[in-house]
Coordinates of C-alpha atoms in Angstrom, one line a residue:
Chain S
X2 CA -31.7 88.7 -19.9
X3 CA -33.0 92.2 -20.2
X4 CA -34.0 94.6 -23.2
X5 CA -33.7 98.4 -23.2
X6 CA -34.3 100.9 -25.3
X7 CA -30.9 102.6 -27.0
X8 CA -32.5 105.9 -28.0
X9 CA -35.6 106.0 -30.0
X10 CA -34.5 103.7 -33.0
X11 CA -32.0 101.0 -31.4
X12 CA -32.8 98.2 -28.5
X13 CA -29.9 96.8 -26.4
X14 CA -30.3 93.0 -25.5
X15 CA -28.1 92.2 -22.4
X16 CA -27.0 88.4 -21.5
X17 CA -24.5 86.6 -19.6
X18 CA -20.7 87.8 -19.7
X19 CA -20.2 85.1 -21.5
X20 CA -19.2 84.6 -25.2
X21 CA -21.1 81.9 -25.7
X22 CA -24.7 83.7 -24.9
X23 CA -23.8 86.7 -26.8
X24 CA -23.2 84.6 -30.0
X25 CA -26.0 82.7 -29.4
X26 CA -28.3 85.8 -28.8
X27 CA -27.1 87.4 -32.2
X28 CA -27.3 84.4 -34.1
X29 CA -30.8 83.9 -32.8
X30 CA -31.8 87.7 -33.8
X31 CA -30.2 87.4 -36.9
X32 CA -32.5 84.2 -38.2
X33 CA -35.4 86.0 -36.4
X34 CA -35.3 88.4 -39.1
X35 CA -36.9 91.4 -37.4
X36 CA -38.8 93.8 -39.0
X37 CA -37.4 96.8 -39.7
X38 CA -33.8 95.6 -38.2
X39 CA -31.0 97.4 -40.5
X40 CA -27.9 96.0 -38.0
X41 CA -27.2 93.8 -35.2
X42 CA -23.8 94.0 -33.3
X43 CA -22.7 91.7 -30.4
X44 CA -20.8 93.7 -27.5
X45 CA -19.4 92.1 -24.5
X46 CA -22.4 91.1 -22.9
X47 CA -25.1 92.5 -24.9
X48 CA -26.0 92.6 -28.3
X49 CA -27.6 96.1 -30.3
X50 CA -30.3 95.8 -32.2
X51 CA -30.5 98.8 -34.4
X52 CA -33.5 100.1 -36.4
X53 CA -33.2 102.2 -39.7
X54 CA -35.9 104.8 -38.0
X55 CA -37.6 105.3 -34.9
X56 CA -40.6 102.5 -33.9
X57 CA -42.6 100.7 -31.6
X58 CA -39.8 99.4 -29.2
X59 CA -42.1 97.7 -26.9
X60 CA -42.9 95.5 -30.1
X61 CA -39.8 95.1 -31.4
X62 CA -38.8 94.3 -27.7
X63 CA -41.1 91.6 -27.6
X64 CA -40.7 90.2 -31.1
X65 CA -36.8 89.9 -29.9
X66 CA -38.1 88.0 -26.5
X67 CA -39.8 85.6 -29.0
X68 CA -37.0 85.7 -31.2
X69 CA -34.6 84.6 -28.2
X70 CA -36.8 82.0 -26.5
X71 CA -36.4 79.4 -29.9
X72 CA -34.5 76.7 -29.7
X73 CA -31.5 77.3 -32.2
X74 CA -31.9 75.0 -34.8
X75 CA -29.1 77.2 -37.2
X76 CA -26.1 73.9 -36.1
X77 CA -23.2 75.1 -34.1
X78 CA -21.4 72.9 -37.0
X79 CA -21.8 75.0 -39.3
X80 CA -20.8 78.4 -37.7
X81 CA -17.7 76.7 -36.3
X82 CA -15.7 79.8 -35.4
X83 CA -12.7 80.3 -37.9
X84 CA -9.1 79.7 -36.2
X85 CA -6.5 82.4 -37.6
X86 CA -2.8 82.8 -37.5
X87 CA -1.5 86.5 -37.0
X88 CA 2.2 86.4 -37.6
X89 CA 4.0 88.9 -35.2
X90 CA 7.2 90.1 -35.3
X91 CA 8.2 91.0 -31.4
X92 CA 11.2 93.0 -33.0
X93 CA 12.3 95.8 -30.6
X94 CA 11.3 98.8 -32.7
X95 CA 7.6 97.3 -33.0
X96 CA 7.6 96.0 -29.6
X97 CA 7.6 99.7 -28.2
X98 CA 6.3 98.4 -24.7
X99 CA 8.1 95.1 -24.3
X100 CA 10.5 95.9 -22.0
X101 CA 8.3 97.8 -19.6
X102 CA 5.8 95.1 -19.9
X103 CA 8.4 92.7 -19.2
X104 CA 9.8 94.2 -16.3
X105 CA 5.7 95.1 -14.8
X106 CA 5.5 91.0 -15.1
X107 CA 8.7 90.4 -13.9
X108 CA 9.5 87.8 -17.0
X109 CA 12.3 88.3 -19.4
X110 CA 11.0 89.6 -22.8
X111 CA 12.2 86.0 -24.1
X112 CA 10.0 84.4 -21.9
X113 CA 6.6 87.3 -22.3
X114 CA 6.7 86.7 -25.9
X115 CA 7.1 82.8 -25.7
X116 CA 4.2 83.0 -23.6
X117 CA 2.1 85.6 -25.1
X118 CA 2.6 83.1 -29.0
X119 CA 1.5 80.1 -27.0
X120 CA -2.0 81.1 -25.7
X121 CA -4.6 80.6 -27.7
X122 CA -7.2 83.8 -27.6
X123 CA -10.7 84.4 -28.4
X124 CA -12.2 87.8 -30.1
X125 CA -14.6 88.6 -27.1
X126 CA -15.8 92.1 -29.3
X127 CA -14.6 93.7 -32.6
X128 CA -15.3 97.9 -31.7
X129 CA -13.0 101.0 -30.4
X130 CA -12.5 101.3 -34.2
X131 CA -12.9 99.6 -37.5
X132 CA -11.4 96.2 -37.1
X133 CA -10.3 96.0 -33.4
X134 CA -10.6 93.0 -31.8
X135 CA -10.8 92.9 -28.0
X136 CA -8.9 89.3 -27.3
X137 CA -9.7 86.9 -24.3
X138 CA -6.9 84.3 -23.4
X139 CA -3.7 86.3 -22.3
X140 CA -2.0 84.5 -20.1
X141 CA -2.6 85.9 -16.6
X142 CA 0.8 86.4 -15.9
X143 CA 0.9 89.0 -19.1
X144 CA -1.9 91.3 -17.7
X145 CA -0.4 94.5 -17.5
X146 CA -2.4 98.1 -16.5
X147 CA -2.9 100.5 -19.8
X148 CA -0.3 103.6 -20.2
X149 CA -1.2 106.2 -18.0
X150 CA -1.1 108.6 -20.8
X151 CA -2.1 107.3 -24.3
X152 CA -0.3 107.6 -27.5
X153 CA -1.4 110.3 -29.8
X154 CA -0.6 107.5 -32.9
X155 CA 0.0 103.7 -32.3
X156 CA 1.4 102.3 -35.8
X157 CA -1.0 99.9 -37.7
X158 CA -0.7 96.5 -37.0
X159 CA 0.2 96.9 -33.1
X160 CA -0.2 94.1 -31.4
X161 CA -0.9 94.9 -27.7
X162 CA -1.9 94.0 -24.1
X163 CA -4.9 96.5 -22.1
X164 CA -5.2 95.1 -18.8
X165 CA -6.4 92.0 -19.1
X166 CA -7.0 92.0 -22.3
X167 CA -5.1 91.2 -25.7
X168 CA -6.1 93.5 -29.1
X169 CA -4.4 94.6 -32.1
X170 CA -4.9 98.2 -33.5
X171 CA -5.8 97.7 -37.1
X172 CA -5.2 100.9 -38.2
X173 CA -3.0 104.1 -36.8
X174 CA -4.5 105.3 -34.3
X175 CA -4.4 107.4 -30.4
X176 CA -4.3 104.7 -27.9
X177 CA -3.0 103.4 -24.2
X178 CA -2.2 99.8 -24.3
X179 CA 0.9 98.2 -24.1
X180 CA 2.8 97.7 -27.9
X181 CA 4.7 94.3 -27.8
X182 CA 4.9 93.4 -31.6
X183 CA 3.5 94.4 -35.2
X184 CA 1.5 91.7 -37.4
X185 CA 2.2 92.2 -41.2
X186 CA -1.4 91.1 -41.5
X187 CA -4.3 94.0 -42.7
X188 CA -7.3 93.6 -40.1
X189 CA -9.3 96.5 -41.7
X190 CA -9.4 97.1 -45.1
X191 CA -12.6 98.8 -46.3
X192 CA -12.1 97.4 -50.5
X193 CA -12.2 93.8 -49.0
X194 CA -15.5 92.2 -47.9
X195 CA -15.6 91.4 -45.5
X196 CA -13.3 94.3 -44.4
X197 CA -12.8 93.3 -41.3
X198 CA -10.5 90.0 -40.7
X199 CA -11.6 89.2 -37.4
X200 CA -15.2 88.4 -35.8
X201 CA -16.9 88.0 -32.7
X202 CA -16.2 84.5 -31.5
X203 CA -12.9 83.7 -33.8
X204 CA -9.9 82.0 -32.5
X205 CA -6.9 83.3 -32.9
X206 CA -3.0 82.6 -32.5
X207 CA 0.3 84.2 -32.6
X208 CA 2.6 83.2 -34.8
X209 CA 6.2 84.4 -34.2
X210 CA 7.6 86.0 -36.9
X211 CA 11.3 87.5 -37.7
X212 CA 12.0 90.7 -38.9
X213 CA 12.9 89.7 -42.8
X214 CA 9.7 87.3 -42.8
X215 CA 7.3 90.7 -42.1
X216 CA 9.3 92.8 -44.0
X217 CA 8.7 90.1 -46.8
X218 CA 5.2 89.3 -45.8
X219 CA 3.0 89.7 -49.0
X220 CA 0.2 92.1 -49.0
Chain V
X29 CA -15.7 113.1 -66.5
X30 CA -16.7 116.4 -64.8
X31 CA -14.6 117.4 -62.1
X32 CA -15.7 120.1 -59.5
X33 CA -13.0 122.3 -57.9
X34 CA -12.4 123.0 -54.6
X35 CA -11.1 126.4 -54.5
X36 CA -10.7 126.9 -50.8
X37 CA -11.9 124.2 -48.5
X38 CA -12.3 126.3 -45.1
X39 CA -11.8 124.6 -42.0
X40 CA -13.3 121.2 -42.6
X41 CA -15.3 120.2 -46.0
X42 CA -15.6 116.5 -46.2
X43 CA -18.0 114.2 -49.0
X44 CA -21.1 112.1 -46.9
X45 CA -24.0 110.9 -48.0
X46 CA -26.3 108.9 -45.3
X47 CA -23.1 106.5 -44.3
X48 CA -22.9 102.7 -43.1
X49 CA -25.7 101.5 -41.2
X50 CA -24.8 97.8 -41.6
X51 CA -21.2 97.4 -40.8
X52 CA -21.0 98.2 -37.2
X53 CA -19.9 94.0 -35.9
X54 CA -17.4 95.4 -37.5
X55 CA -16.6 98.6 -35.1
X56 CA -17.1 100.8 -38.6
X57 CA -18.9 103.6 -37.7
X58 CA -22.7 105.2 -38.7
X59 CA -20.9 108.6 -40.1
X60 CA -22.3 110.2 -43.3
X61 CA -24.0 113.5 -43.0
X62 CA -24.7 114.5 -39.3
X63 CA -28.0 115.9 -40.9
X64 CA -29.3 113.4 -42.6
X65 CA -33.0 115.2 -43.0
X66 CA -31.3 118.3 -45.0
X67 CA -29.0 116.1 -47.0
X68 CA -32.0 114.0 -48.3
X69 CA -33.9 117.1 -48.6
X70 CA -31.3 119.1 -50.6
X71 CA -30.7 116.2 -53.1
X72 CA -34.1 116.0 -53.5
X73 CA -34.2 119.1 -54.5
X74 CA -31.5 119.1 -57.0
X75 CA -33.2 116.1 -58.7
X76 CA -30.7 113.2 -57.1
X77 CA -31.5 110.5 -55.2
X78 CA -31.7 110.9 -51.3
X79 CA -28.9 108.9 -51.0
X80 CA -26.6 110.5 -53.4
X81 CA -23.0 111.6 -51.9
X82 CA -22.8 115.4 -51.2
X83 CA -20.3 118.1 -49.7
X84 CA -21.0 118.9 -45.8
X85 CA -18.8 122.4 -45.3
X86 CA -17.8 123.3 -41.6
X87 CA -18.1 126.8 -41.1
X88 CA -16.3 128.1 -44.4
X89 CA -15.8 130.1 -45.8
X90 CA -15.2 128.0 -48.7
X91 CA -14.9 128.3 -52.8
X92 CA -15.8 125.9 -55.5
X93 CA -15.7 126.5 -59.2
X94 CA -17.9 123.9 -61.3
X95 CA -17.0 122.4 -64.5
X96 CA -20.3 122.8 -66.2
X97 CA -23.9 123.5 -65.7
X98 CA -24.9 121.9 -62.7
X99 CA -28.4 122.4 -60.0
X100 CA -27.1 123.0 -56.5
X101 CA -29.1 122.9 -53.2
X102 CA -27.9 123.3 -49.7
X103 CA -29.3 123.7 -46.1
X104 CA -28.1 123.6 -42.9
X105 CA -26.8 126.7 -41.0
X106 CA -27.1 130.1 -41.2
X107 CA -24.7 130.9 -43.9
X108 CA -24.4 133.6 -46.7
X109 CA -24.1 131.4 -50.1
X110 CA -23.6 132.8 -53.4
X111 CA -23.0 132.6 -56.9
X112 CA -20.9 134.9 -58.5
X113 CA -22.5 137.8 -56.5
X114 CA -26.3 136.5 -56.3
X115 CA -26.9 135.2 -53.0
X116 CA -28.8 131.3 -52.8
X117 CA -31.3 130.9 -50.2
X118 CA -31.4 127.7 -48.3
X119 CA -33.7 125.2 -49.5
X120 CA -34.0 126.7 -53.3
X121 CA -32.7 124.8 -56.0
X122 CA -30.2 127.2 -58.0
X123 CA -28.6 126.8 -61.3
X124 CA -24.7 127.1 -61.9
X125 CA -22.8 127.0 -65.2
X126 CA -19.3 126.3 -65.8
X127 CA -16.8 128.4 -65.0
X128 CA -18.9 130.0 -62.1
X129 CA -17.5 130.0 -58.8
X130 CA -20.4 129.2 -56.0
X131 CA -18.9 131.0 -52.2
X132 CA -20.2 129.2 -48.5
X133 CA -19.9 131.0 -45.3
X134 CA -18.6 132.2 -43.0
X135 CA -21.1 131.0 -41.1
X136 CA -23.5 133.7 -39.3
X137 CA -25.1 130.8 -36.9
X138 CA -24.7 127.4 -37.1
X139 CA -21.5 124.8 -37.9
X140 CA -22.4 122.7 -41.1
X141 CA -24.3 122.9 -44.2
X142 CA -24.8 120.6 -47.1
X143 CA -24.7 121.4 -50.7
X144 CA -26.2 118.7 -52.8
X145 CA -24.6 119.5 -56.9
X146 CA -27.6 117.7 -59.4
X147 CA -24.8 114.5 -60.4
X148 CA -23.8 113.8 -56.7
X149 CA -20.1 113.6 -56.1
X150 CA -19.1 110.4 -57.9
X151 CA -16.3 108.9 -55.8
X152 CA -16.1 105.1 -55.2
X153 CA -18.7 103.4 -52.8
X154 CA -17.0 101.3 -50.2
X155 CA -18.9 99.3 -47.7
X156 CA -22.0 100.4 -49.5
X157 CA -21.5 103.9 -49.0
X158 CA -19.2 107.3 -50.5
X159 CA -18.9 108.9 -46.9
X160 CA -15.5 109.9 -45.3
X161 CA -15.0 108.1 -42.3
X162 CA -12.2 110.6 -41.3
X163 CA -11.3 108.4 -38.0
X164 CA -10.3 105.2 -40.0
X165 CA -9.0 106.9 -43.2
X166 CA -11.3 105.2 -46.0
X167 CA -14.5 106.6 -48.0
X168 CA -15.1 110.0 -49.7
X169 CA -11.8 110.9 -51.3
X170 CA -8.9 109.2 -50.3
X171 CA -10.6 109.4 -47.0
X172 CA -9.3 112.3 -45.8
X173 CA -11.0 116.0 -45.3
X174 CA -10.7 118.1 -48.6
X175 CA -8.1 120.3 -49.6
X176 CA -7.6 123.4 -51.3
X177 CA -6.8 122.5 -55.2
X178 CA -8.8 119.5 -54.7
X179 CA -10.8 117.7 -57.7
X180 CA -14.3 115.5 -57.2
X181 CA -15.7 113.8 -59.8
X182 CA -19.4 114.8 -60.7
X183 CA -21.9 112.4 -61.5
X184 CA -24.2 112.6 -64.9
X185 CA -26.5 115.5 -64.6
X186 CA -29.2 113.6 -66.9
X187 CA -31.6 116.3 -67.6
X188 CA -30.8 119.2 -65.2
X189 CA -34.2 120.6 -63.9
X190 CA -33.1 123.5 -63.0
X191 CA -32.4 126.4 -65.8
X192 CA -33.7 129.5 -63.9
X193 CA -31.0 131.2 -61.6
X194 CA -32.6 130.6 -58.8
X195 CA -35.9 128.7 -58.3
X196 CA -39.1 130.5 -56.9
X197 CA -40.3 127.3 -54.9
X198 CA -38.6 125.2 -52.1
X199 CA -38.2 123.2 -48.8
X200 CA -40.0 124.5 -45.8
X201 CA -37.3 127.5 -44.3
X202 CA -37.9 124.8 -41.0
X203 CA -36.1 121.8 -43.0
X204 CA -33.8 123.8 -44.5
X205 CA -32.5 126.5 -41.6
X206 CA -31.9 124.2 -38.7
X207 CA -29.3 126.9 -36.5
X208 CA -31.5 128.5 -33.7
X209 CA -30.5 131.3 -30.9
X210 CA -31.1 129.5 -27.9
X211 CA -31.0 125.3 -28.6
X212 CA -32.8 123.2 -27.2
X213 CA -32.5 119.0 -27.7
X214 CA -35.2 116.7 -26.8
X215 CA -33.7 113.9 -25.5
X216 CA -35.4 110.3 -23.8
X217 CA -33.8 108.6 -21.2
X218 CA -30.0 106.8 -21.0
X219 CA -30.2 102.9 -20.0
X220 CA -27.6 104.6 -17.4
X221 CA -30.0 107.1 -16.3
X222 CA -31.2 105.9 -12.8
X223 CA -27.3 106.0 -11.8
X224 CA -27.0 109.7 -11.7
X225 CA -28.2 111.8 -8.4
X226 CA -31.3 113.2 -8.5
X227 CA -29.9 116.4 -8.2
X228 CA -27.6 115.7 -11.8
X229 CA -30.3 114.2 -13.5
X230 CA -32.6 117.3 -12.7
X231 CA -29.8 119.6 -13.3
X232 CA -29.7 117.7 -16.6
X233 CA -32.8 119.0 -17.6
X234 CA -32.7 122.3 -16.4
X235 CA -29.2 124.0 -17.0
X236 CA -27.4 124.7 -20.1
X237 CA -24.6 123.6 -21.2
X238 CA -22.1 124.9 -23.0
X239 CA -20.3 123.8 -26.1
X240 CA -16.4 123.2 -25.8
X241 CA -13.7 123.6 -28.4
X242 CA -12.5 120.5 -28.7
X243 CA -15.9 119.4 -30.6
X244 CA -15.8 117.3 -33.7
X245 CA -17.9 115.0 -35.9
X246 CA -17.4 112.4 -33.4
X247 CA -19.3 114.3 -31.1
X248 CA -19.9 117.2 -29.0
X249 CA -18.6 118.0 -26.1
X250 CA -20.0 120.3 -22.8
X251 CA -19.1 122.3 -20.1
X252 CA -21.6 122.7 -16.8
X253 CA -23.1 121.8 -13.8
X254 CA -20.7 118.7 -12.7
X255 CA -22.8 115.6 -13.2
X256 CA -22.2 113.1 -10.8
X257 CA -23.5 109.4 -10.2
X258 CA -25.0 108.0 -6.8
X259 CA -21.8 105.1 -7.4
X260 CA -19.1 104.5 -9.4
X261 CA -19.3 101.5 -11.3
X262 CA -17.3 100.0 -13.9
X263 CA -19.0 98.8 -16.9
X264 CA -18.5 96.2 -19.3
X265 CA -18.8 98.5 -22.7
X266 CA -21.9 98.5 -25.0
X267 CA -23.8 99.6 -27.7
X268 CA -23.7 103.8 -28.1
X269 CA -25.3 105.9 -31.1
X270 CA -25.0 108.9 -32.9
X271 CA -27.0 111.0 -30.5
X272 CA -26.3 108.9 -27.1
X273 CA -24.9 111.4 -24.3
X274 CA -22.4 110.0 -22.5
X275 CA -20.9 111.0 -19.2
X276 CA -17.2 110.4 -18.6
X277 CA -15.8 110.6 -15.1
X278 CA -15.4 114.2 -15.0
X279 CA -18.8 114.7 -15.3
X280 CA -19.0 116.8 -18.5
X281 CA -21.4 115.3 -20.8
X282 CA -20.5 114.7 -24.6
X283 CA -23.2 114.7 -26.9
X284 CA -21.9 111.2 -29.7
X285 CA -22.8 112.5 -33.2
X286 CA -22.6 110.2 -36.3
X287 CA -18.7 109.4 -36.3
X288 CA -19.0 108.1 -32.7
X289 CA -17.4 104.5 -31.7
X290 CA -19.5 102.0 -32.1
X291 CA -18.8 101.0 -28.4
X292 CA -17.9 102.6 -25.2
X293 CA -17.8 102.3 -21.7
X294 CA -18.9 106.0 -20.1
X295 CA -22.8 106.2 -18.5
X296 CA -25.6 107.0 -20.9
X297 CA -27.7 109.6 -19.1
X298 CA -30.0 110.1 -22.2
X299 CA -30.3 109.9 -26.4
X300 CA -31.2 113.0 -28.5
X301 CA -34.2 112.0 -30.1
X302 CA -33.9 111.2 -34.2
X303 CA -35.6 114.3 -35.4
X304 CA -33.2 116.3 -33.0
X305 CA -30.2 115.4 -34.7
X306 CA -30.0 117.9 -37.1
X307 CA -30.1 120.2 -34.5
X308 CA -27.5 118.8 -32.8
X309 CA -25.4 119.2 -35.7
X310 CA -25.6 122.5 -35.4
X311 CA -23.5 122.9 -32.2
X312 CA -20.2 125.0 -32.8
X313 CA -17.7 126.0 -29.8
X314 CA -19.5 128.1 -27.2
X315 CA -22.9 127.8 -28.4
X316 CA -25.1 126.8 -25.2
X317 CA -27.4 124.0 -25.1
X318 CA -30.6 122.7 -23.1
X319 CA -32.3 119.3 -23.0
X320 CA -36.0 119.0 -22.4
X321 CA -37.5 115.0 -21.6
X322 CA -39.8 113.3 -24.1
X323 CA -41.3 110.0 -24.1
X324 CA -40.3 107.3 -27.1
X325 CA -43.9 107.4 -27.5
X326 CA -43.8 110.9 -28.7
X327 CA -40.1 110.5 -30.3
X328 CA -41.9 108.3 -32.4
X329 CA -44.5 110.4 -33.6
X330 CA -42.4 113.4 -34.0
X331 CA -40.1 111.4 -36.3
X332 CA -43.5 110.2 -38.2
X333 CA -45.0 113.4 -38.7
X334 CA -41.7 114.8 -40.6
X335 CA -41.4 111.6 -42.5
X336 CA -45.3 112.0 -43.5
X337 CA -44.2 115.9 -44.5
X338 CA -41.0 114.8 -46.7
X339 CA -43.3 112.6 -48.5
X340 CA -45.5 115.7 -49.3
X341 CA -42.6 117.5 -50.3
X342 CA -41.4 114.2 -52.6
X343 CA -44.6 113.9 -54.4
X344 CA -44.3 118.0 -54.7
X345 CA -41.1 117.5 -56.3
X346 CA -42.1 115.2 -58.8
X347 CA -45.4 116.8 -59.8
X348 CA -43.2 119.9 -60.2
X349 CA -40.7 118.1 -62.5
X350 CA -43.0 115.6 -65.1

């Protein structure tokens, strides 16, 4: 474990790349209640601690080594991680990447999409924009190199592979991974609280859904 | 309810105010004014509260027309502002009546300013604040960058403090004028910073760096000496912040302003310090740029010094209008 300064107002706490140390270092700092703490967001492997104004870092740094050395009493019962289902219809004009994806893992698109439903994946980091979940779980067979020249707009709702990871792009936006289906589902939607659907730590599923069940999918 | 016009938008006018400091586990970015010091300073000014939504105008020239009598302040860049003919110096409170038509820019020096209109602009809140956030599409109005024709509702003026046209007392021309000639960015060090060569990191401090075009409010981006690391490693990514200057691959440092990603994956080299910002802001195409090391110790106390100054100025403000 290691603490760094992030500029003059933010510190950078960095743990095991592992989802469970990450959750339990932000749980930790979030019941520490450190002064002068206006955020905390988990990463990867790290978690950001982020001041409303520039401060003694050193002492924040240490109050966060204090912080982190308690036992954590908050129960892992009752910050069981929610499951969701994400419908997702792998209809050919969502699924703009599904046959080259297909033919990179050398598995019918039948078979990538039976495969990609059946795993069961785990939001490692919610970042890139406003909603995005980074996804550990895809199948190993599935992993498939980003496009070698990114979209300029990926439509809202993509549901996609990036290496070796799974994500969905909440909103439109540029990007380079792979599109093999669209959820009907809203992951970022700033007049709900909160707005984001997913969290750090949630489980998640794909649901396989037809073309007339998203069309018909209620807001 | 009021509703100010926007005549002629320029290039890019968007509605801030100090943004979302509490939503990024969410990957919802910091944004809101890249100045933060003027904005608070020109609402101030104008009677608001410091966190009151206000225009930020990119370059201009732009035209508003105002639907009644209304206290404006601004700051920012070097910019001619006037109304109907008399020109507004930064940092003065100035008094507009309906029908008037108030004229920003071009700019002579500088990028941005921020007008703050006695009211604020009274669009809906969401995720605690009124700021665009022009990347994901929500905030300000309709989350999008203003148009010509445009109409934004104006908050209750109250009791406008401001009848003269223009008043005779203000913010420091310091607070108020941030554009300089020649810019120079204090910065501390990047968690990344022991991976560059010692020749990049001390080119880092010593050359300038030039501003490319393809600069927004997610950050600014350079052109210079090629900075290069002792390896090439692949990072998980982490934590970056309005200010963070990041390296990509080629080399060309981008300096992350306040609608940066919440994450990323390029080297940190170093921050521009808090007080800097503004500054940083600043930065239009071409423009050259230098960055000169400071300790957190004496970020700190910079940033403390100019807090313990706008607290002068608040208690000023009130004693001026009991």
């Amino acid at each position: 474990m290691e603490i760094i300064p992030l500029g003059d107002s933010a510190l950078l706490v960095r743990v095991d790349d592992s989802l469970g140390e990450v959750l339990a270092a932000a749980r930790k700092l979030e019941a520490a209640k450190i002064e002068g703490v206006c955020d905390i967001a988990p990463a990867f492997a790290s978690v950001a601690v982020f001041f409303a104004a520039p401060r003694d870092l050193a002492a924040s740094a240490a109050e966060i080594q204090r912080a982190l050395r308690r036992r954590s009493r908050a129960g892992s019962k009752s910050l069981k991680p929610s499951l969701h289902q994400i419908p997702v219809c792998y209809d050919p004009e969502f699924a703009l990447d599904l046959a080259a994806v297909a033919k990179h893992c050398r598995r019918s698109p039948n078979e990538l999409v039976k495969r990609h439903a059946a795993a069961e994946y785990r939001v490692r980091c919610v970042g890139f924009a406003p909603g995005f979940p980074y996804l550990s779980g895809l199948p190993r067979e599935l992993a498939t190199p980003r496009r070698p020249t990114p979209r300029v707009s990926v439509p809202a709702g993509s549901v996609a592979i990036g290496g070796a990871q799974a994500g969905i792009y909440p909103l439109s936006s540029p990007g380079g991974w792979n599109i093999i289906g669209r959820t009907p589902l809203r992951l970022f939607d700033a007049t709900r609280e909160p707005a984001a659907l997913l969290r750090t730590g949630d489980r998640l599923r794909f649901i396989t859904i037809n073309r007339d069940q998203f069309e018909q999918w209620p807001a | 309810m009021a509703r100010l016009t926007i005549v002629r938008a320029g290039p890019l006018m968007t509605v801030q105010d100090l943004g979302r400091p509490n939503h990024r586990r969410e990957g919802v970015s910091l944004g809101g004014a890249l100045d933060r010091q003027t904005a608070r300073v020109a609402n101030l000014l104008v009677g608001n509260p410091e966190t009151a939504a206000l225009l930020e105008i990119t370059l201009g020239p732009a035209i508003l027309r105002f639907p009644d009598r209304r206290a404006i302040a601004w700051g920012g860049g070097d910019f001619p502002l006037q109304i109907e003919g008399t020109e507004i110096a930064a940092g003065r409170a100035a008094c507009v009546h309906a029908e008037e038509e108030l004229t920003v820019g071009p700019a002579r020096r500088g990028a941005r300013v921020w007008l703050a209109i006695s009211g604020g602009i009274d669009v809906p809140p969401l995720l605690g604040s009124r700021s665009t956030d022009l990347r994901a599409g929500f905030g300000g109005l309709a989350g999008r960058a203003l148009g010509d024709g445009d109409e934004l509702p104006l908050g209750g003026t109250g009791r406008p403090n401001q009848t003269e046209r223009v008043a005779t007392w203000g913010a420091p021309a310091d607070w108020t004028q941030t554009s300089t000639r020649i810019l120079v960015l204090r910065v501390v060090r990047g968690a990344e910073w022991p991976d560059f060569k010692a020749e990049a990191r001390a080119a880092f401090l010593r050359e300038s760096f030039v501003v490319r075009p393809q600069s927004d409010r997610m950050g600014a981006r350079l052109a210079g000496l090629e900075l290069r690391r002792s390896a090439e490693i692949e990072r998980l990514s982490e934590a970056v912040v309005p200010g963070t200057i990041q390296v990509p691959n080629d080399g060309q440092p981008i300096i992350l302003l306040g609608d940066c990603q919440t994450i990323g994956g390029y080297p940190r080299i170093a921050h521009v310090i808090t007080v800097d910002l503004p500054l940083a802001a600043q930065l239009r195409p071409n423009d050259a740029v230098r960055f000169r090391e400071v300790t957190l110790a004496e970020a700190r106390a910079f940033f403390v010094e100019r807090e313990n100054d706008l607290d002068r100025f608040r208690v000023g403000i009130r004693l001026r209008t009991l």
